[in-house]
Coordinates of C-alpha atoms in Angstrom, one line a residue:
K222 CA 19.0 5.8 1.7
P223 CA 17.1 3.6 0.7
F224 CA 14.9 6.0 -1.6
N225 CA 12.9 5.0 -4.5
L226 CA 14.3 6.3 -7.5
R227 CA 11.1 7.0 -9.6
L228 CA 9.7 9.1 -7.0
F229 CA 13.1 11.0 -6.6
A230 CA 13.1 11.5 -10.6
D231 CA 9.7 12.9 -10.2
R232 CA 10.9 15.4 -7.3
V233 CA 13.7 16.6 -9.6
R234 CA 11.5 17.0 -12.7
N235 CA 9.3 19.3 -10.4
L236 CA 12.0 21.5 -9.2
L237 CA 13.3 22.0 -12.8
I238 CA 9.7 22.9 -14.0
R239 CA 9.3 25.6 -11.2
S240 CA 12.9 26.7 -11.7
L241 CA 11.8 27.6 -15.2
E242 CA 8.6 29.4 -14.5
G243 CA 8.3 33.0 -14.9
R244 CA 11.2 33.2 -17.5
D245 CA 10.8 35.5 -20.4
D246 CA 11.7 34.8 -23.8
G247 CA 12.8 38.4 -25.0
E248 CA 15.5 40.5 -23.8
E249 CA 13.7 43.3 -23.7
K250 CA 11.1 41.7 -21.0
A251 CA 14.3 40.5 -19.1
K252 CA 15.4 44.3 -19.0
E253 CA 12.0 45.6 -17.8
K254 CA 11.9 42.9 -15.0
K255 CA 15.1 44.3 -13.8
K256 CA 13.8 47.8 -13.5
R257 CA 10.9 46.7 -11.2
P258 CA 10.8 44.4 -8.0
K259 CA 10.6 40.8 -8.4
P260 CA 7.0 39.6 -7.2
K261 CA 6.8 36.9 -4.9
R262 CA 5.8 33.9 -6.4
T263 CA 3.2 31.4 -4.6
T264 CA 3.7 28.0 -6.0
P265 CA 3.2 25.2 -3.9
P266 CA 6.1 23.6 -2.0
V267 CA 7.6 20.4 -3.4
V268 CA 6.8 17.5 -1.1
D269 CA 10.1 16.6 0.3
D270 CA 9.0 15.8 3.9
A271 CA 8.4 11.8 3.3
T272 CA 8.1 10.1 6.4
R273 CA 10.3 6.6 6.3
G274 CA 11.6 4.1 8.7
D275 CA 12.2 0.4 9.0
L276 CA 9.7 -2.5 8.9
S277 CA 11.4 -4.2 11.7
K278 CA 10.4 -1.1 13.9
T279 CA 6.8 -0.1 12.3
S280 CA 5.0 -2.7 10.4
L281 CA 2.9 -2.7 7.4
P282 CA -0.3 -3.3 9.4
H283 CA 0.5 -0.2 11.7
L284 CA 1.3 2.0 8.7
L285 CA -1.9 0.9 6.9
F286 CA -4.0 1.9 10.0
R287 CA -1.9 5.2 10.6
G288 CA -3.1 6.2 6.8
L289 CA -6.8 5.3 7.3
E290 CA -6.9 7.5 10.7
K291 CA -5.0 10.4 9.0
R292 CA -7.0 9.9 6.0
F293 CA -3.7 9.9 4.2
T294 CA -3.3 10.6 0.5
G295 CA -0.5 9.8 -1.2
I296 CA 2.2 6.8 -1.8
L297 CA 3.3 4.3 0.8
A298 CA 6.5 3.0 -0.7
L299 CA 7.9 -0.3 0.4
Q300 CA 11.3 -1.9 -0.4
R301 CA 12.7 -5.3 0.7
G302 CA 15.8 -6.2 -0.8
K303 CA 15.5 -6.2 -4.8
V304 CA 11.5 -6.0 -4.2
Q305 CA 10.0 -2.6 -4.8
K306 CA 6.2 -1.7 -4.2
E307 CA 4.3 1.6 -4.1
I308 CA 0.9 1.5 -2.5
Y309 CA -1.3 4.2 -3.7
I310 CA -3.5 5.5 -1.1
L311 CA -6.6 7.9 -1.2
S312 CA -8.1 9.2 2.1
G313 CA -6.5 6.2 3.8
H314 CA -7.9 3.6 1.4
P315 CA -5.4 1.6 -0.9
I316 CA -6.5 1.7 -4.4
F317 CA -3.6 0.4 -6.7
V318 CA -0.3 -1.1 -6.3
E319 CA 2.9 -0.8 -8.6
S320 CA 5.1 -3.8 -8.0
N321 CA 8.5 -4.9 -9.8
I322 CA 7.5 -8.6 -9.2
R323 CA 6.5 -10.3 -12.8
A324 CA 4.4 -12.7 -10.8
E325 CA 2.1 -9.9 -9.5
T326 CA 1.2 -8.9 -12.6
L327 CA -2.6 -9.2 -13.6
G328 CA -1.8 -11.6 -16.4
Q329 CA 0.3 -14.0 -14.4
L330 CA -2.1 -14.1 -11.5
L331 CA -5.0 -15.1 -13.7
L332 CA -2.8 -17.6 -15.4
K333 CA -2.0 -19.0 -12.0
R334 CA -5.4 -19.5 -11.0
G335 CA -6.8 -20.3 -14.3
G336 CA -8.8 -17.2 -14.9
I337 CA -7.7 -17.0 -18.4
T338 CA -6.1 -19.6 -20.9
P339 CA -2.5 -19.2 -22.0
A340 CA -3.9 -18.5 -25.7
E341 CA -6.1 -15.7 -24.0
H342 CA -2.7 -14.2 -22.3
E343 CA -1.1 -14.3 -25.6
R344 CA -3.9 -12.7 -27.4
V345 CA -3.8 -9.8 -24.6
L346 CA -0.1 -9.4 -25.0
G347 CA -0.2 -9.0 -28.8
N348 CA -2.9 -6.3 -28.3
L349 CA -0.8 -4.5 -25.5
Q350 CA 2.1 -4.6 -28.1
R351 CA -0.3 -2.8 -31.0
K352 CA -2.1 -0.4 -28.7
G353 CA 0.0 0.3 -25.5
N354 CA -3.0 0.1 -23.5
R355 CA -3.6 -1.7 -20.0
Y356 CA -3.8 -5.4 -19.5
G357 CA -7.3 -4.9 -18.0
E358 CA -8.4 -2.6 -20.9
S359 CA -7.3 -5.2 -23.4
L360 CA -9.4 -8.2 -21.6
V361 CA -12.5 -6.0 -22.0
E362 CA -11.7 -5.0 -25.7
L363 CA -10.9 -8.5 -26.9
N364 CA -14.1 -9.8 -25.1
I365 CA -12.0 -12.1 -22.8
M366 CA -13.8 -10.6 -19.8
K367 CA -16.6 -7.9 -19.0
E368 CA -15.8 -4.7 -17.2
E369 CA -17.3 -5.7 -13.9
Q370 CA -15.0 -8.9 -13.7
V371 CA -11.9 -6.7 -14.7
L372 CA -12.9 -4.5 -11.6
L373 CA -13.0 -7.4 -9.5
E374 CA -9.9 -9.0 -10.7
L375 CA -8.0 -5.6 -10.1
A376 CA -9.1 -5.1 -6.7
A377 CA -8.1 -8.8 -5.7
Q378 CA -4.7 -8.3 -7.3
T379 CA -4.4 -5.2 -5.1
R380 CA -5.3 -7.0 -1.9
Y381 CA -2.9 -9.9 -3.0
K382 CA 0.1 -7.4 -3.5
I383 CA -0.4 -5.8 -0.1
E384 CA -1.2 -8.8 1.7
V385 CA 2.1 -10.6 0.9
C386 CA 3.7 -7.9 2.8
L387 CA 1.8 -7.9 6.0
V388 CA 4.1 -10.3 7.7
W389 CA 7.5 -8.6 6.1
R390 CA 9.6 -7.8 9.3
D391 CA 12.5 -6.2 7.7
G392 CA 12.9 -3.8 5.1
S393 CA 12.2 0.0 4.4
W394 CA 9.1 2.2 4.2
Q395 CA 8.6 5.9 3.1
M396 CA 5.2 7.3 3.3
I397 CA 4.8 10.3 0.8
E398 CA 1.7 12.8 1.2
D399 CA 0.8 13.8 -2.5
S400 CA -2.6 14.6 -3.3
S401 CA -2.1 14.5 -7.2
S402 CA -0.5 11.0 -6.9
C403 CA -3.7 9.1 -7.4
N404 CA -5.3 10.8 -10.3
N405 CA -3.7 8.7 -12.9
V406 CA -3.9 5.1 -11.6
P407 CA -6.9 2.7 -11.6
R408 CA -9.1 2.9 -8.7
C409 CA -9.7 -0.3 -6.9
T410 CA -10.6 0.6 -3.4
V411 CA -9.9 -1.7 -0.9
N412 CA -11.1 -2.0 2.8
P413 CA -8.0 -1.7 4.8
E414 CA -9.3 -3.3 7.8
S415 CA -10.6 -6.6 6.5
L416 CA -7.2 -6.5 4.2
V417 CA -5.2 -6.5 7.5
F418 CA -7.1 -9.0 9.6
E419 CA -7.9 -11.4 7.0
G420 CA -4.7 -11.0 5.3
L421 CA -2.9 -12.0 8.6
K422 CA -4.9 -14.9 9.2
R423 CA -3.8 -16.0 6.1
R424 CA -0.3 -15.1 6.2
L425 CA 0.9 -15.6 9.8
H426 CA 2.6 -18.8 10.5
A427 CA 1.4 -20.5 13.5
E428 CA 4.8 -21.7 14.6
E429 CA 6.5 -18.2 14.3
A430 CA 3.7 -16.7 16.2
V431 CA 3.8 -19.3 19.1
G432 CA 7.8 -18.5 19.1
R433 CA 7.0 -14.7 19.5
M434 CA 4.4 -15.2 22.2
M435 CA 6.3 -17.6 24.1
S436 CA 9.5 -15.1 24.1
A437 CA 6.7 -12.2 25.5
A438 CA 5.2 -14.7 27.7
S439 CA 5.9 -12.4 30.7
S440 CA 4.9 -9.3 29.3
S441 CA 1.2 -8.1 29.3
L442 CA -1.3 -7.7 26.7
E443 CA -4.2 -5.1 26.9
L444 CA -7.0 -3.4 24.8
L445 CA -5.9 0.2 24.0
A446 CA -8.3 2.9 23.2
R447 CA -7.3 3.0 19.2
F448 CA -8.2 -0.7 19.0
R449 CA -11.9 0.0 20.0
N450 CA -12.3 1.4 16.2
Y451 CA -11.3 -1.9 14.6
R452 CA -12.4 -4.3 17.4
G453 CA -15.4 -5.4 15.3
S454 CA -13.4 -6.2 12.4
Y455 CA -10.9 -8.1 14.3
E456 CA -13.4 -9.9 16.0
K457 CA -15.1 -11.2 12.8
V458 CA -12.2 -12.5 11.7
F459 CA -10.3 -14.1 14.7
G460 CA -13.2 -14.4 17.2
L461 CA -13.9 -13.0 20.8
D462 CA -11.7 -15.4 22.5
V463 CA -8.8 -13.0 23.1
T464 CA -10.6 -9.7 23.2
H465 CA -13.4 -11.0 25.8
R466 CA -10.6 -12.0 28.0
L467 CA -8.9 -8.8 27.9
Q468 CA -12.3 -6.5 28.3
D469 CA -11.4 -6.5 32.2
G470 CA -7.9 -5.1 31.9
P471 CA -4.3 -6.3 30.8
Q472 CA -3.4 -9.8 31.1
P473 CA 0.0 -11.7 31.0
V474 CA 0.5 -13.3 27.6
G475 CA 1.4 -16.5 29.3
S476 CA -1.7 -16.8 30.9
L477 CA -3.7 -16.0 27.8
M478 CA -1.9 -18.9 25.8
Q479 CA -3.3 -21.3 28.2
G480 CA -6.3 -23.6 27.3
G481 CA -8.2 -23.6 24.0
D482 CA -6.5 -23.7 20.6
Y483 CA -2.9 -22.9 21.4
W484 CA -1.8 -22.3 17.8
A485 CA -4.8 -20.3 16.9
R486 CA -4.7 -18.1 20.2
A487 CA -0.9 -17.4 19.3
Q488 CA -2.0 -16.2 16.0
Q489 CA -4.6 -13.9 17.3
M490 CA -2.3 -12.0 19.9
D491 CA 0.6 -11.9 17.4

């Protein structure tokens, strides 16, 4: 525990389906099967080796970069209290997010920023009740938005749903590899590098970052080989200040905090 109930139900269903495979309808066929050796079946194994852990030990940015490096395809499930999210990832790139938070639905996000009017929202809801299609499809069908606009809004929604979780420091995660998981969801591909760095810059609280850096003042910071793949994206968002000072080797966090914009540097190192 905790385990995502919907994913658990899917696994049980797959097991039941596979247990029914190979059964014969007639008694005669059943008798014939007893007379001959039972052939070995080569059905694919159920995916039950989900990697899981605590967000207090492994952060969401770390998990997203791990997925990118391994070209992971499957679902990254997050839970924090009553909040549950499933990030669908294709070859390391997030493409869709399911969330149980009503405020993160496409309609609510569009209403919040004035992308649609309350009257248009009600028209879409009425269309959903009649036809059972998706919210974005109804926006196009009712000529409220063009398809290109809807795709942009869906991509922004996907980014937002993930971005608000980047600074979670508690909760649990499960990384479940499943090549078929992305077949039946909209594909709004998001660049994980820009998502992480731009999202952290918006979401990190400077006061908290300073506190964490002060606690680690005697520790050293260094540029790892792994970071080289992301250095360009990082510097595009946070600048060259910290990385330039670290290019000659590890430096104490306390000394890196001295000079310049104290608050911004704490965010950059955090």
